[in-house]
PDB file of C-alpha atoms in Angstrom:
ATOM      1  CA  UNK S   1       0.000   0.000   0.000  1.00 89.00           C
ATOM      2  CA  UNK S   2       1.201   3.579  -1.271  1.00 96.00           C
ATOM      3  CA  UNK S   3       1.188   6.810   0.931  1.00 97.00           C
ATOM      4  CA  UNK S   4       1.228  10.149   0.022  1.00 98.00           C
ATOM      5  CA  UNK S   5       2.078  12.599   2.937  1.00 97.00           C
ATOM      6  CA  UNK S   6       3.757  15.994   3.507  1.00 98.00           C
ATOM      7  CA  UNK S   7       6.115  15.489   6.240  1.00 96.00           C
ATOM      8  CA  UNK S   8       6.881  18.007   9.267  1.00 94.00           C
ATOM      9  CA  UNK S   9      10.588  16.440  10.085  1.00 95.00           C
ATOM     10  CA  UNK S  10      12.584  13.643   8.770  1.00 96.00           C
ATOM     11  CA  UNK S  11      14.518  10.725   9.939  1.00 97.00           C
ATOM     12  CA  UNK S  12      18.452  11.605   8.207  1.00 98.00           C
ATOM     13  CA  UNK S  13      19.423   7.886   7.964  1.00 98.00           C
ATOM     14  CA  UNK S  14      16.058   7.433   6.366  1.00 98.00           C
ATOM     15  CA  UNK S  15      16.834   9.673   3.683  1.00 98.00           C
ATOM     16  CA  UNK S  16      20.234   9.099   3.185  1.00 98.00           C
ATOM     17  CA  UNK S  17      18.943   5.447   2.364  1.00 98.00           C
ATOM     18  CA  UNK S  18      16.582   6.412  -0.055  1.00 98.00           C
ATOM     19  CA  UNK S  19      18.867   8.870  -1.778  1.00 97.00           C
ATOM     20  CA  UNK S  20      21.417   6.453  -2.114  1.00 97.00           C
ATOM     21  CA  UNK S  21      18.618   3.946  -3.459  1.00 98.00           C
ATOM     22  CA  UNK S  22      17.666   6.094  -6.148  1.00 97.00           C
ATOM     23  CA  UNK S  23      20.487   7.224  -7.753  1.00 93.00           C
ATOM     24  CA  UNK S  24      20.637  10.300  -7.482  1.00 94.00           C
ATOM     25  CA  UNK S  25      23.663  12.419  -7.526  1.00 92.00           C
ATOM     26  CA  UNK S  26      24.094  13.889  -4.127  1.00 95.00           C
ATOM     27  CA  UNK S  27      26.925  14.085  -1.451  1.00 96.00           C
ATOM     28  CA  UNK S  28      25.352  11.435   0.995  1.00 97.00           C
ATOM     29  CA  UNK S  29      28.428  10.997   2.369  1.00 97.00           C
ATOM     30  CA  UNK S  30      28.460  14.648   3.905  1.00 97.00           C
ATOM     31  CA  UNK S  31      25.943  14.031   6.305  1.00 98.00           C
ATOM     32  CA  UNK S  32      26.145  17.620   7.849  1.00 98.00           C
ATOM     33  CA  UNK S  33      25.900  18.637   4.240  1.00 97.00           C
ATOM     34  CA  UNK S  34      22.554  16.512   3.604  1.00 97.00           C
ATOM     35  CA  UNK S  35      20.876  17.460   7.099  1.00 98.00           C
ATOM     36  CA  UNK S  36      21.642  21.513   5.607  1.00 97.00           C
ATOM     37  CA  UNK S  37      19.825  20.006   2.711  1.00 96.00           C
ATOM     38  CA  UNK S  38      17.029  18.638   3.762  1.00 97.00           C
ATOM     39  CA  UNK S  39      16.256  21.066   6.509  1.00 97.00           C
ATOM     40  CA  UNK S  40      16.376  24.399   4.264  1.00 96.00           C
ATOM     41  CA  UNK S  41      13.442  22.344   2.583  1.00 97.00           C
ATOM     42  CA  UNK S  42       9.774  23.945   3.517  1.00 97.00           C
ATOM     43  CA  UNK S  43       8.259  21.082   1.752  1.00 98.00           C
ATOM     44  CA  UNK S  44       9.025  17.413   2.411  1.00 98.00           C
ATOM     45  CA  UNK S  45       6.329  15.535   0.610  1.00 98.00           C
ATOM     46  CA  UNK S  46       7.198  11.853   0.534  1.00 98.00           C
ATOM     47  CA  UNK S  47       5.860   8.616  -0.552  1.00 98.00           C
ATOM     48  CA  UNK S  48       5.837   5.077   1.766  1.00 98.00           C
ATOM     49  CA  UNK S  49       5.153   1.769   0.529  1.00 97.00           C
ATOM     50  CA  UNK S  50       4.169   0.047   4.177  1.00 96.00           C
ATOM     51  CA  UNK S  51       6.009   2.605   6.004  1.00 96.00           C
ATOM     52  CA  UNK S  52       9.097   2.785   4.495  1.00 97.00           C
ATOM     53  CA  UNK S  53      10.303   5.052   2.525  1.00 98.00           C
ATOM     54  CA  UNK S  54      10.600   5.413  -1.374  1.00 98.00           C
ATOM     55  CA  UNK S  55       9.681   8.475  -2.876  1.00 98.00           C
ATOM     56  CA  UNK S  56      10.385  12.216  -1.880  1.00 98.00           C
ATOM     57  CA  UNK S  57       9.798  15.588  -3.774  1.00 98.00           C
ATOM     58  CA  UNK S  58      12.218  18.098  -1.447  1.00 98.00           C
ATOM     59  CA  UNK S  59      10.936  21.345  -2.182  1.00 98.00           C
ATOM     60  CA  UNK S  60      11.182  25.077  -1.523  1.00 98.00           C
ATOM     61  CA  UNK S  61       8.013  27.426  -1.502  1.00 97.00           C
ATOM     62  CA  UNK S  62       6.455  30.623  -0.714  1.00 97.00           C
ATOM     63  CA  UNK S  63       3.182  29.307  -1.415  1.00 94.00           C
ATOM     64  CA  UNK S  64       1.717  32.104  -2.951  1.00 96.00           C
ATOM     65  CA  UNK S  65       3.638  32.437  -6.682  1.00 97.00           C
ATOM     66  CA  UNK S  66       5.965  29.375  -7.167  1.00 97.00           C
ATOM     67  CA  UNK S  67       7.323  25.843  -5.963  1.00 97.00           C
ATOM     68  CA  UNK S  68      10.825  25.000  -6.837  1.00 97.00           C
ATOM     69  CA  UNK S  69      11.055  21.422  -7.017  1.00 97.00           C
ATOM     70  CA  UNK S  70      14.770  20.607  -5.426  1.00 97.00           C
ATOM     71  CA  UNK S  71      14.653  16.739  -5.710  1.00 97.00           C
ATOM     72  CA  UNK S  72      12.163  14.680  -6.979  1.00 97.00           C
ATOM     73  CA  UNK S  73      13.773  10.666  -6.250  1.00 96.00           C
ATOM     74  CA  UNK S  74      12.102   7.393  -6.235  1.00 98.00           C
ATOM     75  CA  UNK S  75      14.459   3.985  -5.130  1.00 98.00           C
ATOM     76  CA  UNK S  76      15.295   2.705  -8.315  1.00 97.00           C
ATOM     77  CA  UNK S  77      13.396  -0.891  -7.391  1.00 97.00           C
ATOM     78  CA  UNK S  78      10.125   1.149  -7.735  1.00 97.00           C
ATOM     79  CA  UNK S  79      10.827   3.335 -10.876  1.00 96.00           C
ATOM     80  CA  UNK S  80       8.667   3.346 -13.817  1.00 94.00           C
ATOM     81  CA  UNK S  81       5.185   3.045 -11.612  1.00 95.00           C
ATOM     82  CA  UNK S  82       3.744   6.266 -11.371  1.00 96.00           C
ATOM     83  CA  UNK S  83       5.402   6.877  -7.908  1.00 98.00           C
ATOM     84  CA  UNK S  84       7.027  10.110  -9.402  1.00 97.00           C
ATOM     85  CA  UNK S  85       4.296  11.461 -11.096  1.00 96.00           C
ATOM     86  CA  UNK S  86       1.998  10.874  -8.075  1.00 97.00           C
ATOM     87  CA  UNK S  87       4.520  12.915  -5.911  1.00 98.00           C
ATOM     88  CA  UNK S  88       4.128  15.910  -8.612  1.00 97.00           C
ATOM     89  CA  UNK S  89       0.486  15.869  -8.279  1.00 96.00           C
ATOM     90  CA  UNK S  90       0.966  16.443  -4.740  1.00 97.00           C
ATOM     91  CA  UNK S  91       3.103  19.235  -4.852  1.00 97.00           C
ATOM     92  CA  UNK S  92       0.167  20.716  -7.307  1.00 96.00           C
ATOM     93  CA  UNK S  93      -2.203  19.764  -4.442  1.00 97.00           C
ATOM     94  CA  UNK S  94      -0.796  21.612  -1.493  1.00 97.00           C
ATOM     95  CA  UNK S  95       0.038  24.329  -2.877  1.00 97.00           C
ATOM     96  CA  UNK S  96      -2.744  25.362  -5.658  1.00 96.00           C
ATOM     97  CA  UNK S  97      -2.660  25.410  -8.879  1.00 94.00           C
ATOM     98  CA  UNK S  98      -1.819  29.195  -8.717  1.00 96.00           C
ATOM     99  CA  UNK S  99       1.585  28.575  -7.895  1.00 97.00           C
ATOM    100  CA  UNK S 100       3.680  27.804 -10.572  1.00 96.00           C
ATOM    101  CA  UNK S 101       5.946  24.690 -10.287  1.00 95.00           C
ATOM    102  CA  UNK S 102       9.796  24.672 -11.488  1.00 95.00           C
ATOM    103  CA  UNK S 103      12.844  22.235 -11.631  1.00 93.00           C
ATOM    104  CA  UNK S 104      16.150  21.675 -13.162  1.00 91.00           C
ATOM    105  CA  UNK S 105      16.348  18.346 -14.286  1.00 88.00           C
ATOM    106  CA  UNK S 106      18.876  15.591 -14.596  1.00 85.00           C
ATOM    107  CA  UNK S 107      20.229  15.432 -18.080  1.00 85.00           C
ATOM    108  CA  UNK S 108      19.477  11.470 -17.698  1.00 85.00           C
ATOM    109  CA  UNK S 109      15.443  13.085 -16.845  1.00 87.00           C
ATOM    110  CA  UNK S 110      15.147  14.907 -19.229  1.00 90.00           C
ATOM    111  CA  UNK S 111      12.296  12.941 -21.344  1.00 90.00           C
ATOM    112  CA  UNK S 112      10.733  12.440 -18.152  1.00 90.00           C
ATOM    113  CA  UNK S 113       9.416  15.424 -17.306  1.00 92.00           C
ATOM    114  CA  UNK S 114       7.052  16.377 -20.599  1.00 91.00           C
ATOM    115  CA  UNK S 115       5.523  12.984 -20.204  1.00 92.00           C
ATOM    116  CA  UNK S 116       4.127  14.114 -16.965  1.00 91.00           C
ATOM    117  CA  UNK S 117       3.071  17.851 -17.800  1.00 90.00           C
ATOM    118  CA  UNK S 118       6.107  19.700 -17.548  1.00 91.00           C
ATOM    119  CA  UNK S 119       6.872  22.381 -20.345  1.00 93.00           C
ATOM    120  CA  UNK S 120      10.905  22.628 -20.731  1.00 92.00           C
ATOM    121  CA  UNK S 121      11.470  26.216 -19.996  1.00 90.00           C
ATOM    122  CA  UNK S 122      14.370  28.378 -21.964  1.00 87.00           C
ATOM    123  CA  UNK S 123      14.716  31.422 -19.908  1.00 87.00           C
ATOM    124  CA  UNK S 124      16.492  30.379 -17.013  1.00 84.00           C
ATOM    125  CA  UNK S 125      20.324  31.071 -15.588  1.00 87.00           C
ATOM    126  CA  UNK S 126      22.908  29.500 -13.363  1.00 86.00           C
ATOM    127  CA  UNK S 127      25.755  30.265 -12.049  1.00 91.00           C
ATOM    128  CA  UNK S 128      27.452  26.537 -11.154  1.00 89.00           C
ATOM    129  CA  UNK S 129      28.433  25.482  -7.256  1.00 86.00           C
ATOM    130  CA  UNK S 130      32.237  24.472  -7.076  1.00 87.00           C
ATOM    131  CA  UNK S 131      31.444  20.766  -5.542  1.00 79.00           C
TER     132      UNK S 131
END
């Protein structure tokens, strides 16, 4: 059984687990680095298949005008079933459909994201972190 929930704190060796389990590229092995992460987040919605853990969307908000969509990660042994997607539609959910959702996606997501609603946007700048 699936769960969809936003959650008010997080467990760090949870996470770590699941980001590792995904694939993601992020430095799990800074864990003072990952708690920074996770806890500059205002929006922790995350998906449980019997409790545990397997999908997050780690987001930032000001829930008026826009959601910027830090991580979306699902463990790679539940890819490919809508777990993603699902997460997405939550974000939509909480906070409206008059805030206006964002991302910067993996190179290797790339195809993902129109397949699930997402209009690849050309007007956007970054300036790179060193590591």
């Amino acid at each position: 059984m699936l769960s969809y929930q936003v959650e008010s704190s997080f467990d760090l060796e949870e996470m770590l687990a699941l980001y590792k389990a995904s694939g993601i590229n992020r430095p799990t092995e800074d864990k003072s680095r990952m708690a920074t992460l996770l806890s500059g987040a205002n929006l922790l919605l995350t998906a449980r298949k019997n409790g545990q853990l397997v999908g997050l969307a780690r987001c930032m908000t000001d829930k008026a005008w826009v959601v910027y969509i830090c991580d979306l990660l699902v463990d790679k042994s539940l890819q490919h079933q809508g777990i993603g997607k699902e997460l997405l539609r939550q974000v939509q959910l909480v906070t409206g459909p008059q805030v206006q959702q964002l991302l910067h996606s993996a190179e290797s997501a790339m195809s993902y994201y129109p397949k699930v609603g997402y209009q690849l946007c050309h007007n956007a700048f970054v300036v790179k972190r060193e590591s």
